[in-house]
Short mmCIF file of C-alpha atoms in Angstrom, two decimals:
data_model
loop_
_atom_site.label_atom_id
_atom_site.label_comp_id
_atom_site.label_asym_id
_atom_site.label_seq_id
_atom_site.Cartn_x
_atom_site.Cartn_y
_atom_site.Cartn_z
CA UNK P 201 28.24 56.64 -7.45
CA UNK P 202 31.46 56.45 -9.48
CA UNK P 203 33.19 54.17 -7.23
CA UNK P 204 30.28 52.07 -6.89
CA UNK P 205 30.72 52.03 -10.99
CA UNK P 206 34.22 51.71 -11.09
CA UNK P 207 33.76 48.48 -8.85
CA UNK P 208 31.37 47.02 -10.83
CA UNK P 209 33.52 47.41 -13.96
CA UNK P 210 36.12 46.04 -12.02
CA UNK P 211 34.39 42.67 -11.23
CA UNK P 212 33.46 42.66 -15.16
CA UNK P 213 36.62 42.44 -15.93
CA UNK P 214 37.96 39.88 -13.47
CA UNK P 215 35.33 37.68 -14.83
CA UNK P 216 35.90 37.78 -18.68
CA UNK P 217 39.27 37.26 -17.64
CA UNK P 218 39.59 34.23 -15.94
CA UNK P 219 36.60 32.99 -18.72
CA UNK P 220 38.93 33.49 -21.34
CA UNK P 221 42.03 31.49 -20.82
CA UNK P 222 39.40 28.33 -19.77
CA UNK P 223 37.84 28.49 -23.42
CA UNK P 224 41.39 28.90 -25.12
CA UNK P 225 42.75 25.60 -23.32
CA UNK P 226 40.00 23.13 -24.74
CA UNK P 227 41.83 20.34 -26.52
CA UNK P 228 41.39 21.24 -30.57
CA UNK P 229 42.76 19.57 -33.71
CA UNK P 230 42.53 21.77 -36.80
CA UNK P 231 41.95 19.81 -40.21
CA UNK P 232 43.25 21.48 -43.40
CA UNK P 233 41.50 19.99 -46.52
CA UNK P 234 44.44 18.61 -48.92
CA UNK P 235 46.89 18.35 -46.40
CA UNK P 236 47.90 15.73 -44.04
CA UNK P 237 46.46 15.31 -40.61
CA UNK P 238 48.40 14.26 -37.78
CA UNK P 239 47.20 11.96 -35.12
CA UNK P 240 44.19 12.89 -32.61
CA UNK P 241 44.88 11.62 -29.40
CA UNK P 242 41.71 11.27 -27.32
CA UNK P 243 41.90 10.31 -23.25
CA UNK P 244 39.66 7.76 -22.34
CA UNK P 245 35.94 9.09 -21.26
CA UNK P 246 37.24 12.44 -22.33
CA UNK P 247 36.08 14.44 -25.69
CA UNK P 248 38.31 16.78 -28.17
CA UNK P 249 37.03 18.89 -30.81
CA UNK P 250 37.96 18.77 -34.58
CA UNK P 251 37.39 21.70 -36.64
CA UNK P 252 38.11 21.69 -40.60
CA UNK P 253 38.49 25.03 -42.61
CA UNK P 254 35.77 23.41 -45.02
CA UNK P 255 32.11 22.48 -44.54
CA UNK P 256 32.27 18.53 -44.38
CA UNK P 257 28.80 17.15 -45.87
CA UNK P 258 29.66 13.64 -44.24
CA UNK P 259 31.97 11.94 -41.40
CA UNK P 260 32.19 8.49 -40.28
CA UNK P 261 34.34 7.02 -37.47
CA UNK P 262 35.91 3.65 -38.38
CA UNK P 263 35.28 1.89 -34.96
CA UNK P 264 32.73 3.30 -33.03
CA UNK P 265 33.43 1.23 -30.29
CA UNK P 266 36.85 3.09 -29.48
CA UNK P 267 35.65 6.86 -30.47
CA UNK P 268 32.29 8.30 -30.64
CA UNK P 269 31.81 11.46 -32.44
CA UNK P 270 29.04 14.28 -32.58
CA UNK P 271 28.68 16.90 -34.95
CA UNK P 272 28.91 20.41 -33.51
CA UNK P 273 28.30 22.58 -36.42
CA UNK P 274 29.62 21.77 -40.62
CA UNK P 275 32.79 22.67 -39.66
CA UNK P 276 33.18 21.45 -35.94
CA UNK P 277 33.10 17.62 -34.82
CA UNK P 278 33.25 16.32 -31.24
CA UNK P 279 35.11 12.71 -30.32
CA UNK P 280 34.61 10.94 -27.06
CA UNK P 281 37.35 8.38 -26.13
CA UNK P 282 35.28 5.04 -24.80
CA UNK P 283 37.63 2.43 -25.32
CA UNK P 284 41.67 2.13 -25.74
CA UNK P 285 42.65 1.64 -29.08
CA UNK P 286 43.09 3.39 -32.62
CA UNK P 287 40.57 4.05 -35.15
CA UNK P 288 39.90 6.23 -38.02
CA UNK P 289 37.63 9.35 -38.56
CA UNK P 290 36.91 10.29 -42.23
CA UNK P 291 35.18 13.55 -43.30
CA UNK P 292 34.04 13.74 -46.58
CA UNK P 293 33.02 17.81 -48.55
CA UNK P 294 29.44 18.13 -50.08
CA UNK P 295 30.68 16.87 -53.61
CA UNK P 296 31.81 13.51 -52.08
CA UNK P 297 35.27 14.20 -52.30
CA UNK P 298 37.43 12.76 -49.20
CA UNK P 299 38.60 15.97 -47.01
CA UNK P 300 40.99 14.10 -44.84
CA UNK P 301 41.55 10.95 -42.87
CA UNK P 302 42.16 11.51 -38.96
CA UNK P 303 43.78 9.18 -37.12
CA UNK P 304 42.46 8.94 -33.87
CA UNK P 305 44.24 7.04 -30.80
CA UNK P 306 42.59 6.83 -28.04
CA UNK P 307 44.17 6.21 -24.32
CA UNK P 308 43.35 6.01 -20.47
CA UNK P 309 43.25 8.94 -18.93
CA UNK P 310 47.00 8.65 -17.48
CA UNK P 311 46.50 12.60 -15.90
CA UNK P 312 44.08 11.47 -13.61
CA UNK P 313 46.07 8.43 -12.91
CA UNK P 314 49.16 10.65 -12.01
CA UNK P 315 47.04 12.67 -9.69
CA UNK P 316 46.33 9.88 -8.01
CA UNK P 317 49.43 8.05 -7.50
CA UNK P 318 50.76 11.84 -6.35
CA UNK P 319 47.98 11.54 -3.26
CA UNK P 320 48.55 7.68 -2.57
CA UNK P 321 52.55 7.57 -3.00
CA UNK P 322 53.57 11.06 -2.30
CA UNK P 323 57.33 10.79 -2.69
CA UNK P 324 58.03 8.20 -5.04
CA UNK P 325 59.98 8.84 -8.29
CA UNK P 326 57.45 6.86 -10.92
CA UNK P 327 56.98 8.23 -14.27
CA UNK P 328 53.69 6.93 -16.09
CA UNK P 329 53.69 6.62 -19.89
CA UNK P 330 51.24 4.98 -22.81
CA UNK P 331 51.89 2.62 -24.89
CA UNK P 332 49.69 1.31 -27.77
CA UNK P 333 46.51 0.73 -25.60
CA UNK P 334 48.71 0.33 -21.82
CA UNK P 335 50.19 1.94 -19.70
CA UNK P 336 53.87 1.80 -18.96
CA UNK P 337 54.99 2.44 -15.04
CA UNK P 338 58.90 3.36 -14.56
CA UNK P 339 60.95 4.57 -12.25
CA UNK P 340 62.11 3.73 -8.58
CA UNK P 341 60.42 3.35 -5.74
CA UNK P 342 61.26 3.26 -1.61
CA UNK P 343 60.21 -0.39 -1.33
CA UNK P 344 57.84 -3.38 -3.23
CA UNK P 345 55.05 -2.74 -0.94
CA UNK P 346 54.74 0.40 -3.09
CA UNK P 347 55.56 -0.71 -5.92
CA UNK P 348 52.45 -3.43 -5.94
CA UNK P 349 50.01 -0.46 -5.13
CA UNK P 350 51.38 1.70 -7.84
CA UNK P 351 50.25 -1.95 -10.07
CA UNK P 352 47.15 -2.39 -8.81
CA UNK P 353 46.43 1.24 -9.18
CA UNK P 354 47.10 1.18 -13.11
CA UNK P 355 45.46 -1.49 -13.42
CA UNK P 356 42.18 0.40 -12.40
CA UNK P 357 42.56 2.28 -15.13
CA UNK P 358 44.52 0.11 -17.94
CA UNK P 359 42.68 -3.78 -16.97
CA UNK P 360 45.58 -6.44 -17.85
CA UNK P 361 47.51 -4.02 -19.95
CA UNK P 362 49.99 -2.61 -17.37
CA UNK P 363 53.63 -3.16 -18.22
CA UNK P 364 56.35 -2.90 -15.20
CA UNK P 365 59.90 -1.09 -15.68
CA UNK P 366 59.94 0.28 -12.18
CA UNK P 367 62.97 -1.01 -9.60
CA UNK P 368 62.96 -0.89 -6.05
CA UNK P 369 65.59 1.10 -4.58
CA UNK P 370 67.50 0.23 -1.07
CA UNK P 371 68.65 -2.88 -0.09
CA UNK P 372 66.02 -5.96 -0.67
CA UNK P 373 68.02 -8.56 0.64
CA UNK P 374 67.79 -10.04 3.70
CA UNK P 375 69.64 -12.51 6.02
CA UNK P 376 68.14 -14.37 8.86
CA UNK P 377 69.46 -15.37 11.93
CA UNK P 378 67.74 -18.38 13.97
CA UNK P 379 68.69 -19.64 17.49
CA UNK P 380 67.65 -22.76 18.75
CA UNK P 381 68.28 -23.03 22.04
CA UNK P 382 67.54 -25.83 24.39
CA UNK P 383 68.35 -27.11 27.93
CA UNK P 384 66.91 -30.15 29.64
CA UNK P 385 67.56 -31.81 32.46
CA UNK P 386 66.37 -35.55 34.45
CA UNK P 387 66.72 -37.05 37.77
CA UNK P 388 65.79 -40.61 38.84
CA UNK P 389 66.56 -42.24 41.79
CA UNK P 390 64.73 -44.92 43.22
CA UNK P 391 65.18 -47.43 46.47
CA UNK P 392 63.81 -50.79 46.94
CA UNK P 393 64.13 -53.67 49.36
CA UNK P 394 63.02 -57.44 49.08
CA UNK P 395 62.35 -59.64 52.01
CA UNK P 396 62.94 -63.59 51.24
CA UNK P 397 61.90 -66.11 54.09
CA UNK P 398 62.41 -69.91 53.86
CA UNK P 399 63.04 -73.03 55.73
CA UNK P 400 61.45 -76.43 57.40
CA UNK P 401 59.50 -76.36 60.58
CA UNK P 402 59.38 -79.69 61.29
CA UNK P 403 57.32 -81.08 58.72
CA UNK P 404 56.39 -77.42 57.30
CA UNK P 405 58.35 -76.49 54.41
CA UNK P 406 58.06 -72.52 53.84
CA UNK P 407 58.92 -69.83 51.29
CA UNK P 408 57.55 -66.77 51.18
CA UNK P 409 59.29 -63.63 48.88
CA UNK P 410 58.79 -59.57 48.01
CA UNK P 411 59.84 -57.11 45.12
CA UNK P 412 63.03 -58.58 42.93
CA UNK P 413 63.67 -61.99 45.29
CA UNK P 414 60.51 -62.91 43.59
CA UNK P 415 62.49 -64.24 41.10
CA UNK P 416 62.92 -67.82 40.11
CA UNK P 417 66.35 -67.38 39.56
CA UNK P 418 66.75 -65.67 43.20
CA UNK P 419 64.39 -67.86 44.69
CA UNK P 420 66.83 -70.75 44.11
CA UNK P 421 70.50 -68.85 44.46
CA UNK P 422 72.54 -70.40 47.11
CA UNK P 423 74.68 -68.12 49.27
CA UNK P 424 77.58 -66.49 47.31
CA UNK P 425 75.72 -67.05 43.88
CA UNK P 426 75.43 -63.45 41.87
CA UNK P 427 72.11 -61.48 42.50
CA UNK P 428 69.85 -61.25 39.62
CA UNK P 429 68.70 -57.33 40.19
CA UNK P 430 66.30 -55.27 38.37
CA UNK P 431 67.00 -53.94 35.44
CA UNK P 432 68.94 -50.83 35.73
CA UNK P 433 69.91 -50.87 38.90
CA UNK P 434 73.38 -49.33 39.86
CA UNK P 435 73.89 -50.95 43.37
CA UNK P 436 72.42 -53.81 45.48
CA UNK P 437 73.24 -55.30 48.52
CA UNK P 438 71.81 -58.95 50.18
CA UNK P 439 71.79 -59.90 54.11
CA UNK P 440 71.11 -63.40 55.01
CA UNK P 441 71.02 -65.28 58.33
CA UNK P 442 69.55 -68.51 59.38
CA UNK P 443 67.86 -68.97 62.74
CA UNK P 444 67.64 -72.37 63.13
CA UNK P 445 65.58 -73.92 60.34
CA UNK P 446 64.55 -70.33 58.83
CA UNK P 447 66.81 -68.93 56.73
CA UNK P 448 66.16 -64.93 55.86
CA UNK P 449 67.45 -63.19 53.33
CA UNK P 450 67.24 -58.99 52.52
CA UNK P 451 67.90 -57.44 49.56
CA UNK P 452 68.71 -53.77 49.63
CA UNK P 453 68.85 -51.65 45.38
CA UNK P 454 69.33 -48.51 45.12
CA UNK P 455 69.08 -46.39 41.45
CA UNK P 456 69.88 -42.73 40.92
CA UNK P 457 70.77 -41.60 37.57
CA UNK P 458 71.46 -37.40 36.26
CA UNK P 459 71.42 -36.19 33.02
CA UNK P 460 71.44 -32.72 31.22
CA UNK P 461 70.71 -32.00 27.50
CA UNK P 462 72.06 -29.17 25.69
CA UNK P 463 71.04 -28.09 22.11
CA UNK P 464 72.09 -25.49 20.29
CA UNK P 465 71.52 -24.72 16.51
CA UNK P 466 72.32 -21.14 14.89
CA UNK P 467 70.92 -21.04 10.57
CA UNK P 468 71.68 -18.37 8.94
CA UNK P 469 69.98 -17.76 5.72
CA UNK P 470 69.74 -14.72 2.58
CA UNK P 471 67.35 -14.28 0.74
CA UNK P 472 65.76 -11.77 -1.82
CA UNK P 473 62.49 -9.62 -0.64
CA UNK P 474 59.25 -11.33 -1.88
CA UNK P 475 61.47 -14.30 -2.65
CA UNK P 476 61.60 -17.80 -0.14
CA UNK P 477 64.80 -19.81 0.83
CA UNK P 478 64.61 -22.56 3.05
CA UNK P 479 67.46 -24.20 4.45
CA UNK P 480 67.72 -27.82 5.82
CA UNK P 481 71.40 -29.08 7.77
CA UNK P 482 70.26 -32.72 8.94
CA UNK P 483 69.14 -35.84 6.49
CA UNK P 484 66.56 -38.46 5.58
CA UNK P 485 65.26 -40.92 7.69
CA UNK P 486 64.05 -43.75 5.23
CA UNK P 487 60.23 -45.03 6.31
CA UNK P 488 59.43 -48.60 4.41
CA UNK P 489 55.87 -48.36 3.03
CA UNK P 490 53.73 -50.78 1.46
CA UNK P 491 52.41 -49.69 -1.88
CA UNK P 492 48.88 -52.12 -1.69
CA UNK P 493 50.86 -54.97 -3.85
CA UNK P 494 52.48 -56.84 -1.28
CA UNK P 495 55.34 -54.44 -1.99
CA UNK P 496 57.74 -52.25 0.20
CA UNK P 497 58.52 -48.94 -1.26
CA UNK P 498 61.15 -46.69 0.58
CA UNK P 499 59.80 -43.15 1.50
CA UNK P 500 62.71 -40.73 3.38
CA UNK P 501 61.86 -38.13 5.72
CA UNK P 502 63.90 -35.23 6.74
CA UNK P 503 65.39 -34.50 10.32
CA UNK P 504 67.96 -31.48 11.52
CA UNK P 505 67.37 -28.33 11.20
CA UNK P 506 65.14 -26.75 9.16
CA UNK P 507 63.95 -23.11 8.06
CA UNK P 508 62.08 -21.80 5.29
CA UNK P 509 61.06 -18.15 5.21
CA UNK P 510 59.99 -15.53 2.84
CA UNK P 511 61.23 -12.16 3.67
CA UNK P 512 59.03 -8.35 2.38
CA UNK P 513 61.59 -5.06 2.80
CA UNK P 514 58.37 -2.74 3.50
CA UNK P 515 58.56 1.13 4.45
CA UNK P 516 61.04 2.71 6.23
CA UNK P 517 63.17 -0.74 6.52
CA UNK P 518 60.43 -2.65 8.12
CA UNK P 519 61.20 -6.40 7.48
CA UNK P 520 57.69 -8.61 7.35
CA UNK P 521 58.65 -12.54 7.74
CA UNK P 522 56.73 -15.52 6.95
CA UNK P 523 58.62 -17.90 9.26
CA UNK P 524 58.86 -21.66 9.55
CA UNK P 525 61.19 -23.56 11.61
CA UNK P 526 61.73 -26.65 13.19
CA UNK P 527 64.62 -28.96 14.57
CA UNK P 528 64.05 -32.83 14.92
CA UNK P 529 66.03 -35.80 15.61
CA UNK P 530 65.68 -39.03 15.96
CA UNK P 531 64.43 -40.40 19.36
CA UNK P 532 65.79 -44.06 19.91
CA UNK P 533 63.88 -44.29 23.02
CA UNK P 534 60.05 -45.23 21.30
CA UNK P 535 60.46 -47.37 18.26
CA UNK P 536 57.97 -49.43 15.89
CA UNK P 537 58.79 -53.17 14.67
CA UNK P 538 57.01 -55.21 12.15
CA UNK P 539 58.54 -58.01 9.93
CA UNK P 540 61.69 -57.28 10.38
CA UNK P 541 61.63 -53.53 10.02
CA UNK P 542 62.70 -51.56 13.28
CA UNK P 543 61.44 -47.72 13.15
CA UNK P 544 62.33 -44.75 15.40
CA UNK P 545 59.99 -41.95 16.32
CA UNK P 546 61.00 -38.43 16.02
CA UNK P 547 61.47 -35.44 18.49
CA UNK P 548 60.59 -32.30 16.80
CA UNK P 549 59.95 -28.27 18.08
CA UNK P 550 58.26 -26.38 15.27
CA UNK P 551 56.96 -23.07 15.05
CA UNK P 552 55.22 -21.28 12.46
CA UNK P 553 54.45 -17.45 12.10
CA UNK P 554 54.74 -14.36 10.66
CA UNK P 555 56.49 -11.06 12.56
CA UNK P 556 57.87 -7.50 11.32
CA UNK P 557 60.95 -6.01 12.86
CA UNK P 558 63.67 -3.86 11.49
CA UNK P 559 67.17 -3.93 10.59
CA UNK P 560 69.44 -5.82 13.41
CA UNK P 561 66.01 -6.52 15.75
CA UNK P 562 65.47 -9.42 17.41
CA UNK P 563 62.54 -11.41 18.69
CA UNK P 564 61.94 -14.47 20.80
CA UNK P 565 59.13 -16.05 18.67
CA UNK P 566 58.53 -19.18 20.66
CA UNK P 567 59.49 -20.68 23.69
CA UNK P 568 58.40 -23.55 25.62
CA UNK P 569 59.08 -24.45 29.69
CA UNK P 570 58.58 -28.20 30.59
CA UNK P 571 58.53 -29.27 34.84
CA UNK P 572 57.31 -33.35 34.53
CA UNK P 573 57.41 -34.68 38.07
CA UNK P 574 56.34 -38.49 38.76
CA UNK P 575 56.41 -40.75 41.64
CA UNK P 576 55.79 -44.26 42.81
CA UNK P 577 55.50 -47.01 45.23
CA UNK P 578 54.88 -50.24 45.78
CA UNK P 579 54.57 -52.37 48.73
CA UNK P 580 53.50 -55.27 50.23
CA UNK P 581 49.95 -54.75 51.30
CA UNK P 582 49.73 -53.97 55.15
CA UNK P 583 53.54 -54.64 56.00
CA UNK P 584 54.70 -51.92 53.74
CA UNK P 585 52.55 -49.67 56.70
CA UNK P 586 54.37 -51.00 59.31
CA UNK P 587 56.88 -47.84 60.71
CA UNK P 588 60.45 -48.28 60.63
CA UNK P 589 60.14 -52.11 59.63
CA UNK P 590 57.47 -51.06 56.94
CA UNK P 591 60.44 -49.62 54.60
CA UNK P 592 61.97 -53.88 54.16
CA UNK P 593 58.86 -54.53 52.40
CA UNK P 594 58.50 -50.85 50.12
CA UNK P 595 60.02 -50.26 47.02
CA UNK P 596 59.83 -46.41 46.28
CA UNK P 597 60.78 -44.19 42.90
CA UNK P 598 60.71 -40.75 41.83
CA UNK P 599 62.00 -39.06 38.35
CA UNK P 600 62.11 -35.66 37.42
CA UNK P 601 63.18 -33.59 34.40
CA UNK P 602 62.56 -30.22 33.39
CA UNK P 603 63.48 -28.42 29.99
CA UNK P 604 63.29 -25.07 28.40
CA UNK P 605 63.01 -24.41 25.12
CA UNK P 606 63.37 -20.61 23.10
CA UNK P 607 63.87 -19.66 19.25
CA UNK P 608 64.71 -16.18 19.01
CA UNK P 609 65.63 -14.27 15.41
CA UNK P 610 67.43 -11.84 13.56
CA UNK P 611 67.05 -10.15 10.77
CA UNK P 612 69.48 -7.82 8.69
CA UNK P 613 69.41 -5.56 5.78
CA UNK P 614 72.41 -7.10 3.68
CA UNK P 615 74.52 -5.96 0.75
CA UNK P 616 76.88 -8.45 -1.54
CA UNK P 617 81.03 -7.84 -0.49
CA UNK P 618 84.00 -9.05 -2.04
CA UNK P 619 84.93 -12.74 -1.59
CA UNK P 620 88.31 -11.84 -0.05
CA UNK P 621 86.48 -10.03 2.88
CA UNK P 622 84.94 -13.58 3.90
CA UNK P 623 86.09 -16.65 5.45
CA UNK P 624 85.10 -19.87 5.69
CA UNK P 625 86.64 -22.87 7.75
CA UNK P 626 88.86 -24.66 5.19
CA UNK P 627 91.21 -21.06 5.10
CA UNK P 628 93.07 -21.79 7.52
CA UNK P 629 93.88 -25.24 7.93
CA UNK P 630 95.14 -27.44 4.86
CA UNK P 631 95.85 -31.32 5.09
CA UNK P 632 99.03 -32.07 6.49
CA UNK P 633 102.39 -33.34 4.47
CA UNK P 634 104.02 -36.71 5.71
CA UNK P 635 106.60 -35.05 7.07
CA UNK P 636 104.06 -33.07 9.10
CA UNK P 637 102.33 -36.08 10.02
CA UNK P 638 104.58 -38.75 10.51
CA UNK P 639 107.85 -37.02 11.74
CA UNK P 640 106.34 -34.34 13.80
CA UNK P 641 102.70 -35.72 14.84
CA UNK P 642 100.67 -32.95 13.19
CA UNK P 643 97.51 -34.08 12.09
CA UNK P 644 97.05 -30.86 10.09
CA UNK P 645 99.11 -28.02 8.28
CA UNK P 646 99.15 -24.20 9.19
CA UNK P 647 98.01 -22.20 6.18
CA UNK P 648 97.57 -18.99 7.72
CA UNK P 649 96.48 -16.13 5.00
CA UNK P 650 98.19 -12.54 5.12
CA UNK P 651 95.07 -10.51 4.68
CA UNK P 652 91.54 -10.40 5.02
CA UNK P 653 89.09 -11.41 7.50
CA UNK P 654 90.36 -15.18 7.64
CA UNK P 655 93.95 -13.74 7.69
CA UNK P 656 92.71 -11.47 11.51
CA UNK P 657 91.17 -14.85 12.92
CA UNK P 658 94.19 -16.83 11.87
CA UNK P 659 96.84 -14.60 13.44
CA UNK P 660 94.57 -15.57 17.13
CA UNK P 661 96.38 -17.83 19.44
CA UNK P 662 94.91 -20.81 20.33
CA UNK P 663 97.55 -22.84 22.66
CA UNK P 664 96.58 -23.12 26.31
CA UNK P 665 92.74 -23.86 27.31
CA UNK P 666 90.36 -22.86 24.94
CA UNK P 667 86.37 -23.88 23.80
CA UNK P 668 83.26 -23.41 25.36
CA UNK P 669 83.47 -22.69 29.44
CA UNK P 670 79.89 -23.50 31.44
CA UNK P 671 79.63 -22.06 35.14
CA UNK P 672 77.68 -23.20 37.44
#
């Protein structure tokens, strides 16, 4: 029966004493009647209590749309924060005589906002402070992914009155590394024959022709005059005989041409996370266009090689790109004309995307594998059938060309070095003196330097073979 007592004097006790501490940590300003009272600052949607050591007869609040208050008791008054902002609360004793002034300021509720950017940024060094009716974010953080959700948190709970002081730490710049690389590749060859057949049968003139003899120019040649061939033909070849009053003549072409393409194009480009850079090594092509008034206006449009991207540092060095690139030239082989103007069309590869990698990883973002394949003859109907003989009276023609196409990038993590760690072309070489030039034939001057980066590529020897080696 004791125990049983003792235990329930025991839980008693536990229970006024974690009461008491709760009541003796409510928020209280006490207000001493002919004294100065300092400032009441008030959370946002949260209440503190006001007691004076005198009965007040009347109170007012200045601005009841920033505070609300409530009496408790004559000596106790309640304020609610509703809005930010500052605002006074007056109580007045029972003779009409002015007790005090309280100024109250009123605040969001930056505790519950710290809570919360403890659960959703765990980690992150950001210090939260008011100011006036905002709230003031400082600090560093891992990366500007972060920082924009530590923004758009404050601004749930300070709307348009957030100020920014916070810096990202890391590196936030980034270089990009693009590598256009193309290889095409044609063959054409084609082989034709004509057949020409003329003479006079007794009273029977003939003349009777196939494929380029067709000609009027041919049709009239004498023997030894020059062949007029089709155009682009690399070899030809004419047999004539006469058998009595028939004269025959055969005309053999023949066509193969081989050609491979090589392109290669390496930007590299810096820029600042969240920021875009583009980057353009080519020029303008000008375009006349008519403005409407009988008037030619001169547009220009670019062609080389071109990038523009915009580069995010996110978590744990992950680098998101927003990539464009394209290279484009001018292709001489389709053109436009009209009065007078002559216009070229373009070849262009472009590629748009977006990708995340990390430091130093690559990726092949595009690539493209061509395989055209055309043939064709012609013949004279019915004799071209004819085997063995068939072939005088066929012309035949086949191209080919095949190209691949890949753009693969790079992307770094970079940090600013000193100028004398870099070199450019120019160190080394400077324009030659005329002594250089005209008494010993050198079209340009050493100007090695001692140190640096251009100073270890300068000391490399360069006599004997050297440049780019291909292998079959």
């Amino acid at each position: 029966m004791k125990v049983d007592r003792f235990i329930k004097a025991a839980l008693l006790g536990l229970t006024l004493g974690i009461g008491v501490p709760a009541a003796s940590s409510a928020e209280t300003l006490r207000v001493m009647s002919g004294a100065p009272s300092g400032a009441l600052k008030v959370p946002m949607n949260r209440a503190v209590v006001v007691e004076s050591d005198v009965p007040f007869a009347e109170l007012s609040i200045a601005n009841p749309g920033i505070a609300d208050i409530s009496t408790l008791s004559d000596r106790t008054i309640y304020v609610l924060g509703k809005t930010p902002g500052r605002t006074t609360l007056t109580l007045l004793g029972a003779d009409g005589k002015l007790i005090t002034n309280v100024e109250v300021h009123v605040a969001p509720d930056i505790a519950e906002f710290k809570e919360r950017l403890r659960q959703i940024l765990p980690g992150e060094q950001i210090e939260v402070r008011t100011a006036n009716d905002g709230i003031v974010l400082s600090g560093m953080v891992s990366s500007i992914q972060r920082l924009d959700r530590a923004l758009d948190l404050a601004q749930r709970y300070a709307p348009e009155r957030v100020s920014n002081l916070m810096t990202v730490g890391g590196t936030q710049q980034v270089m990009l590394k693009v590598r256009f690389a193309e290889m095409g590749r044609s063959v054409r060859k084609s082989l034709s024959s004509s057949l020409q057949l003329g003479g006079t049968i007794g009273n029977v003139d003939a003349l009777g022709a196939s494929g380029t003899l067709l000609s009027p120019a041919n049709a009239s040649r004498s023997p030894g005059d020059p062949i007029n061939v089709a155009s682009g033909t690399q070899g030809g070849m004419i047999l004539g005989f006469n058998a009595g009053g028939l004269r025959m003549n055969v005309l053999l072409e023949a066509l193969e041409t081989k050609g491979v393409v090589r392109t290669l194009a390496e930007p590299n480009l810096t820029a600042l996370s969240g920021q875009e850079a583009s980057f353009l090594a080519g020029g303008e092509y000008p375009l006349p266009v008519s403005n409407g008034n009988n008037e030619i206006a001169v547009t220009y449009k670019p062609f080389g090689v071109e990038l523009t991207f915009t580069p995010t540092v996110l978590a744990d060095d992950v680098i998101n790109l927003q990539l464009n690139a394209a290279v484009s030239g001018l292709d001489e082989s389709v053109s436009y004309n009209n009065g007078g103007f002559s216009i070229n069309a373009f070849r262009r590869r472009e590629t748009s995307t977006t990708v995340e990698m990390r430091d130093g990883e690559s990726f092949a973002i595009a690539g493209l594998i061509e395989d055209d394949f055309q043939d064709n003859i012609g013949a004279v109907p019915w004799l071209g059938d004819i085997p063995v003989l068939g072939a005088l009276f066929r012309s035949t023609e086949y191209q080919r060309s095949q190209s691949e196409l890949v753009i693969i990038i790079t992307a770094h993590l970079v940090t600013p070095t000193r100028g004398e760690a870099l070199a450019v072309p120019t160190d080394r070489i400077r324009p030659p003196s005329e002594q250089d030039l005209f008494l010993f034939g050198n079209t340009t001057a050493s100007n090695r330097p001692k140190t640096g980066a251009a100073g270890e590529v300068a000391q490399q020897d360069f006599s004997g073979s050297y440049g780019y080696v291909m292998e079959d």
